[in-house]
CSV table of C-alpha atoms in Angstrom, one decimal:
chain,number,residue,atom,x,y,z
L,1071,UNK,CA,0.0,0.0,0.0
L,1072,UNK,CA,1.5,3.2,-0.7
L,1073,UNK,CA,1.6,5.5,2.4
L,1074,UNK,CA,3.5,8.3,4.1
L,1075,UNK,CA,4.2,7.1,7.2
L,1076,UNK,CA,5.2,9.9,10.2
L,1077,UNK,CA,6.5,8.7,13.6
L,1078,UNK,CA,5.3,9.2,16.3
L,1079,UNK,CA,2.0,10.4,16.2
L,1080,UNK,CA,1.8,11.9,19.2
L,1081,UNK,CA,4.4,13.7,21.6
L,1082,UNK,CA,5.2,15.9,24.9
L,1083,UNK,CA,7.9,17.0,25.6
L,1084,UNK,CA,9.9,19.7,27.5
L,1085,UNK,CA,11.7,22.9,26.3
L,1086,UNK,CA,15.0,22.5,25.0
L,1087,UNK,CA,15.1,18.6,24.5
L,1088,UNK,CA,16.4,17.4,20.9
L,1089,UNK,CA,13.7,15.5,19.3
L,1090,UNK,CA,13.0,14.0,15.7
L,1091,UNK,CA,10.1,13.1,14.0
L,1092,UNK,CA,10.6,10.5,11.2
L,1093,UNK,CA,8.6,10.5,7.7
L,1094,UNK,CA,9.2,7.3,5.1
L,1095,UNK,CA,7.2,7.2,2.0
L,1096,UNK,CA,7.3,4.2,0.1
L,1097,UNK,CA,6.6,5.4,-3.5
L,1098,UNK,CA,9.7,6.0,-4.8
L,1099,UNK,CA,9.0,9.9,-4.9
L,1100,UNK,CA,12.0,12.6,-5.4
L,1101,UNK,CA,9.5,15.3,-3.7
L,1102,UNK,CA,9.1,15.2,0.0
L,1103,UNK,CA,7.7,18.1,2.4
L,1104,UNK,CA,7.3,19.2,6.0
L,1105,UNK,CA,4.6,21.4,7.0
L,1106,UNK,CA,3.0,22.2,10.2
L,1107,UNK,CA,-1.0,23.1,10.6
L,1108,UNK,CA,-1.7,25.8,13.6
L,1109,UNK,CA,-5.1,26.9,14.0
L,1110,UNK,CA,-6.4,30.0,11.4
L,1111,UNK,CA,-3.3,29.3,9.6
L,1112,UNK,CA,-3.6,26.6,7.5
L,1113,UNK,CA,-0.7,24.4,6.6
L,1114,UNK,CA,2.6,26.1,6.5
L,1115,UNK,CA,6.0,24.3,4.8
L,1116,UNK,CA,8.9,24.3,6.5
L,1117,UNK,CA,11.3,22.7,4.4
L,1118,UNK,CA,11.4,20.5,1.6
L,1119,UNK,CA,13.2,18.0,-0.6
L,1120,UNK,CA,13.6,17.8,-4.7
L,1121,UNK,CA,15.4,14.8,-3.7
L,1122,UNK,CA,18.6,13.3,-2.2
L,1123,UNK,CA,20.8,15.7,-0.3
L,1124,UNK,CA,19.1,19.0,-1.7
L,1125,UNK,CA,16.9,20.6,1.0
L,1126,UNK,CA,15.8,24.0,1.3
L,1127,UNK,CA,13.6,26.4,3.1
L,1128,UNK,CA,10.0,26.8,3.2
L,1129,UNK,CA,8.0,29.2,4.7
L,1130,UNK,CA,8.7,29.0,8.2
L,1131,UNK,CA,11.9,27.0,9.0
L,1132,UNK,CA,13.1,28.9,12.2
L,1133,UNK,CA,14.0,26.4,14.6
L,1134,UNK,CA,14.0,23.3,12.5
L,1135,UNK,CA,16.4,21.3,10.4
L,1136,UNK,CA,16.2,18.7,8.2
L,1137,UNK,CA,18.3,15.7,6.1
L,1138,UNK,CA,17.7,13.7,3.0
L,1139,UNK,CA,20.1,10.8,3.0
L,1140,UNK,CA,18.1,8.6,1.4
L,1141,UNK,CA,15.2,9.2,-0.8
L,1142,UNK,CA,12.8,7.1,1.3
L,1143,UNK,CA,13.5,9.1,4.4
L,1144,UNK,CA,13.3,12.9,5.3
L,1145,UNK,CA,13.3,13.3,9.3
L,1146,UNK,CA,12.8,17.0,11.1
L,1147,UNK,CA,14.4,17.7,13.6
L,1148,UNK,CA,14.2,19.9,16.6
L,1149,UNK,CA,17.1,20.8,17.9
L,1150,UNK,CA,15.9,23.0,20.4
L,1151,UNK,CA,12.4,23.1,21.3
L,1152,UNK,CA,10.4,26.1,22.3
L,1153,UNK,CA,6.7,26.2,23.0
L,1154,UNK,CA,5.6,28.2,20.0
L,1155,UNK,CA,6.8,25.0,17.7
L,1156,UNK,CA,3.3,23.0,19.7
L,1157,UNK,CA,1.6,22.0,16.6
L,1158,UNK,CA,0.3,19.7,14.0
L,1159,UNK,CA,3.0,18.4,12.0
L,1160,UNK,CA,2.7,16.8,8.4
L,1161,UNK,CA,4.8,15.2,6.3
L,1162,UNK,CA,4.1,14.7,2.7
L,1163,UNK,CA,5.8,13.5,-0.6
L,1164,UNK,CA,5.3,13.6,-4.3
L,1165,UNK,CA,6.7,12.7,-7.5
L,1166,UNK,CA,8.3,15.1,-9.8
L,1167,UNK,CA,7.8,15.5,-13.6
L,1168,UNK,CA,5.0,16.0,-16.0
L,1169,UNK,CA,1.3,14.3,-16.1
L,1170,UNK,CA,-1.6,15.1,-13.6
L,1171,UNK,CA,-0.5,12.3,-11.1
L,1172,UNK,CA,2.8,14.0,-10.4
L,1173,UNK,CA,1.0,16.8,-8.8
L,1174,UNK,CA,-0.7,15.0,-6.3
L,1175,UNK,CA,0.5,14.9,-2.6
L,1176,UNK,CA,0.1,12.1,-0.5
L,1177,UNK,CA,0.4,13.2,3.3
L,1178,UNK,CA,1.4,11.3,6.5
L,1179,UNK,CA,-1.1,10.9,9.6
L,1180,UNK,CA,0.2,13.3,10.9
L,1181,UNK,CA,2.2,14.4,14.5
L,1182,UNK,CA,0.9,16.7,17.2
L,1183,UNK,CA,3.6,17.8,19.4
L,1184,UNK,CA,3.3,19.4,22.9
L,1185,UNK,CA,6.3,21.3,24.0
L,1186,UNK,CA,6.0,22.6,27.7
D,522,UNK,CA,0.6,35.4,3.1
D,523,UNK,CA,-1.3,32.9,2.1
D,524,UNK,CA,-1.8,32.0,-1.6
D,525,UNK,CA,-5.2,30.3,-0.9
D,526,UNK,CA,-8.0,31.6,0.6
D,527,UNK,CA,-11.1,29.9,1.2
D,528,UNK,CA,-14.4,31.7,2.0
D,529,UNK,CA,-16.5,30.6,4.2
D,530,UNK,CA,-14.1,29.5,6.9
D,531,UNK,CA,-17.0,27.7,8.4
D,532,UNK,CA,-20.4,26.1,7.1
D,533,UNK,CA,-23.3,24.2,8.6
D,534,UNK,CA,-25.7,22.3,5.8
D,535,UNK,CA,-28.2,19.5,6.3
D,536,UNK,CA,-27.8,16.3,4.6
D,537,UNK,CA,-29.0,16.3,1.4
D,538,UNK,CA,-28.1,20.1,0.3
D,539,UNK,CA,-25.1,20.9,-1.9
D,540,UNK,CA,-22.3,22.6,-0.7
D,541,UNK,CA,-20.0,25.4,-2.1
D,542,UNK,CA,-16.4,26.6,-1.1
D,543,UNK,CA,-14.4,29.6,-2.6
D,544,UNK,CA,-10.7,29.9,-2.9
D,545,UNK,CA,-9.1,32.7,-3.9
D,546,UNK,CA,-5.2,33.3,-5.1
D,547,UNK,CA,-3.1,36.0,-5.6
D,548,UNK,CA,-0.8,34.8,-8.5
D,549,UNK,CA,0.0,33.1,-11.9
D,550,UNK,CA,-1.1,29.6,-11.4
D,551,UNK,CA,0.0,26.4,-13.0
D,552,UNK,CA,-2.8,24.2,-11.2
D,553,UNK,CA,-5.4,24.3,-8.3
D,554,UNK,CA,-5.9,21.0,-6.3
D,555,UNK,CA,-8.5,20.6,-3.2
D,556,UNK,CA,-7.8,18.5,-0.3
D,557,UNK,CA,-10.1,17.3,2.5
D,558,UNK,CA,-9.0,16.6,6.1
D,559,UNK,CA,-10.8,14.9,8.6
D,560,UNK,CA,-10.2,16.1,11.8
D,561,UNK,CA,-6.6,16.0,12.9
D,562,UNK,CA,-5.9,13.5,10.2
D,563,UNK,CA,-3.6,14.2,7.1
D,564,UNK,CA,-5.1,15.7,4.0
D,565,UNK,CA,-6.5,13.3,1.1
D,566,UNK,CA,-6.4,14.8,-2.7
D,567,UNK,CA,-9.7,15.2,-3.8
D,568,UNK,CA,-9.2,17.0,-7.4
D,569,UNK,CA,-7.0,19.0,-9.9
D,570,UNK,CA,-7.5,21.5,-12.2
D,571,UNK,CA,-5.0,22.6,-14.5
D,572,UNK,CA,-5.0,26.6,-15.1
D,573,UNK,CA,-6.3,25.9,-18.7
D,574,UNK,CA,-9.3,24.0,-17.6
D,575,UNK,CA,-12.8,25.5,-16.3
D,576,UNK,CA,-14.5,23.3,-15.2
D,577,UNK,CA,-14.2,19.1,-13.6
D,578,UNK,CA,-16.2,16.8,-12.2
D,579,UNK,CA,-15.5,13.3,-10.0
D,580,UNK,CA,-18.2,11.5,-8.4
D,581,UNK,CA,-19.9,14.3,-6.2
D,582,UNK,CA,-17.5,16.7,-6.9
D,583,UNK,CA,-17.7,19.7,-9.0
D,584,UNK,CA,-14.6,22.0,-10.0
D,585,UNK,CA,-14.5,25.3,-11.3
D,586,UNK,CA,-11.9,27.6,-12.1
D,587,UNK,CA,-11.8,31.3,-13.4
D,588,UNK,CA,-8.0,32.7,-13.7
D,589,UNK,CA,-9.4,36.2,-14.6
D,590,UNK,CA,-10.5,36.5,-11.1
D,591,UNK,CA,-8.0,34.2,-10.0
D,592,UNK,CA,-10.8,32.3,-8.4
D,593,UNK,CA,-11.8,28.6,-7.7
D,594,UNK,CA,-14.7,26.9,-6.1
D,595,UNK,CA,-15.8,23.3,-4.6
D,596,UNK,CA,-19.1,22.1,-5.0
D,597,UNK,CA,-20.2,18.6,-3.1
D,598,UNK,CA,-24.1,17.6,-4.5
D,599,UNK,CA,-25.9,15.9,-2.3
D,600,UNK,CA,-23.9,15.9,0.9
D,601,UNK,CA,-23.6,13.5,3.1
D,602,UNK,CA,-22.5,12.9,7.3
D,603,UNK,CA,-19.2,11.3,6.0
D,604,UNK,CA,-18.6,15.0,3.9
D,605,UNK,CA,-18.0,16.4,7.2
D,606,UNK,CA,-14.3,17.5,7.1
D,607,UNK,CA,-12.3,20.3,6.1
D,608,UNK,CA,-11.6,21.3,2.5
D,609,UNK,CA,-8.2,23.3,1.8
D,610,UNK,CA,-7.7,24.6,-1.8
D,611,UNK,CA,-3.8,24.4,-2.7
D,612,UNK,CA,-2.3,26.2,-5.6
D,613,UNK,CA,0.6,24.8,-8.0
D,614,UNK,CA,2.5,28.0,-9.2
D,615,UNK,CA,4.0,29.1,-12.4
D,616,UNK,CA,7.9,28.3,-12.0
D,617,UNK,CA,7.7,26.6,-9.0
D,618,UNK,CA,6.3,23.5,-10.3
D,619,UNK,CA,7.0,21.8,-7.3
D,620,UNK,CA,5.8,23.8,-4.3
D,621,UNK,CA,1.7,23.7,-3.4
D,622,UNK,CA,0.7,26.7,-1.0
D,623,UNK,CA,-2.5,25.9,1.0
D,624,UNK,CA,-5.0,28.2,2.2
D,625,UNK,CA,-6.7,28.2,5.9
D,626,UNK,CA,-9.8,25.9,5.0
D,627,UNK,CA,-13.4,25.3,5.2
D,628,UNK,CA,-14.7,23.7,7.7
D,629,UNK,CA,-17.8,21.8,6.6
D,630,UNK,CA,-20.3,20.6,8.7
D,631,UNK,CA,-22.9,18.3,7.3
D,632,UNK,CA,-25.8,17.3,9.6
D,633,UNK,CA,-28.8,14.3,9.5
């Protein structure tokens, strides 16, 4: 089955405290994306991926990094925590190219993260 | 800011009635796509339009697009409990063909 798959889905934790949240998509896709949902504001990206080692900034990446090592894989990490990164966190992927189909996204479950 | 915006951000209908959402952008657009989240699940692609398309259907769904006004709408016929989610327009820009920009949502409410 192809899916996005985001771990874990849920998690508190305390300010200042490394953390990562892993995202695997299993459809071969050069395309991958990390956004984060906040109430009234819709889904904002924080980085993405055109594929293996080549990242670069979304919208709002203050206070997150992330790696592409291998195409499969695109973690974010938190290297430092603060309160106002509590949200809703969504990974997604895509393939690149022409036809309809590569437009399409194909999001993860998502993560909701608590930092106190 | 936001390239999508959807209008209403909320709405109520009874099961049965159609339902309409607006999105509007700001910007040349290579394609429009609408997504649907049920609530704090990740977002499921509903439909695209290309910019140099007016109009599409699938199943329930209804499409429109006018670029003049840089404008898009969602219609659902016949709605049903399970249509109870919320929709998010996301826009495909010219030159970026890779980036979508979402807007804030409708929430849709369908009740028996």
């Amino acid at each position: 089955e192809a899916q996005v798959t985001q771990n874990p889905r849920y998690l508190i934790t305390v300010t200042g405290k490394k953390l990562t949240v892993t995202c695997s998509q299993n459809m071969n896709h050069e395309y991958m994306s990390w956004y984060r949902q906040d109430p009234g504001l819709g889904l904002r990206q924080i980085y993405y991926s055109m594929n293996v080692e080549v990242t670069d900034k979304g919208d709002v990446p203050e206070g997150y990094k992330v790696s592409r090592k291998e195409k499969r894989n695109f973690p974010l990490i938190l290297e430092s925590p603060s309160p106002n990164q509590t949200s809703l966190y969504f990974c997604a992927s895509r393939a690149i190219g022409s036809g309809l189909a590569k437009n399409i996204q194909y999001f993860g479950a998502g993560t909701r993260l608590s930092v106190l | 800011s936001q390239q999508g915006e959807e209008d209403p951000q909320a709405l109520s209908i009874q099961e049965g009635e159609n339902a309409t959402m607006n999105c509007s952008y700001k910007t040349s657009i290579n394609n429009l796509q609408w997504y649907r989240q049920n609530s704090g699940r990740g977002l499921v692609h509903l439909i695209l339009i290309r910019s140099n398309e007016r109009e599409k259907h699938s199943g329930r769904l209804r499409v429109t697009l006018d670029t003049s006004k840089k404008s898009s709408s969602l219609l659902i016929t016949a709605s049903r409990a399970a249509d109870t989610a919320s929709y998010f327009c996301a826009v495909g820009r010219t030159g970026t063909a890779s980036k979508l920009t979402f807007g804030t949502g409708t929430r849709l409410q369908v009740t028996l």
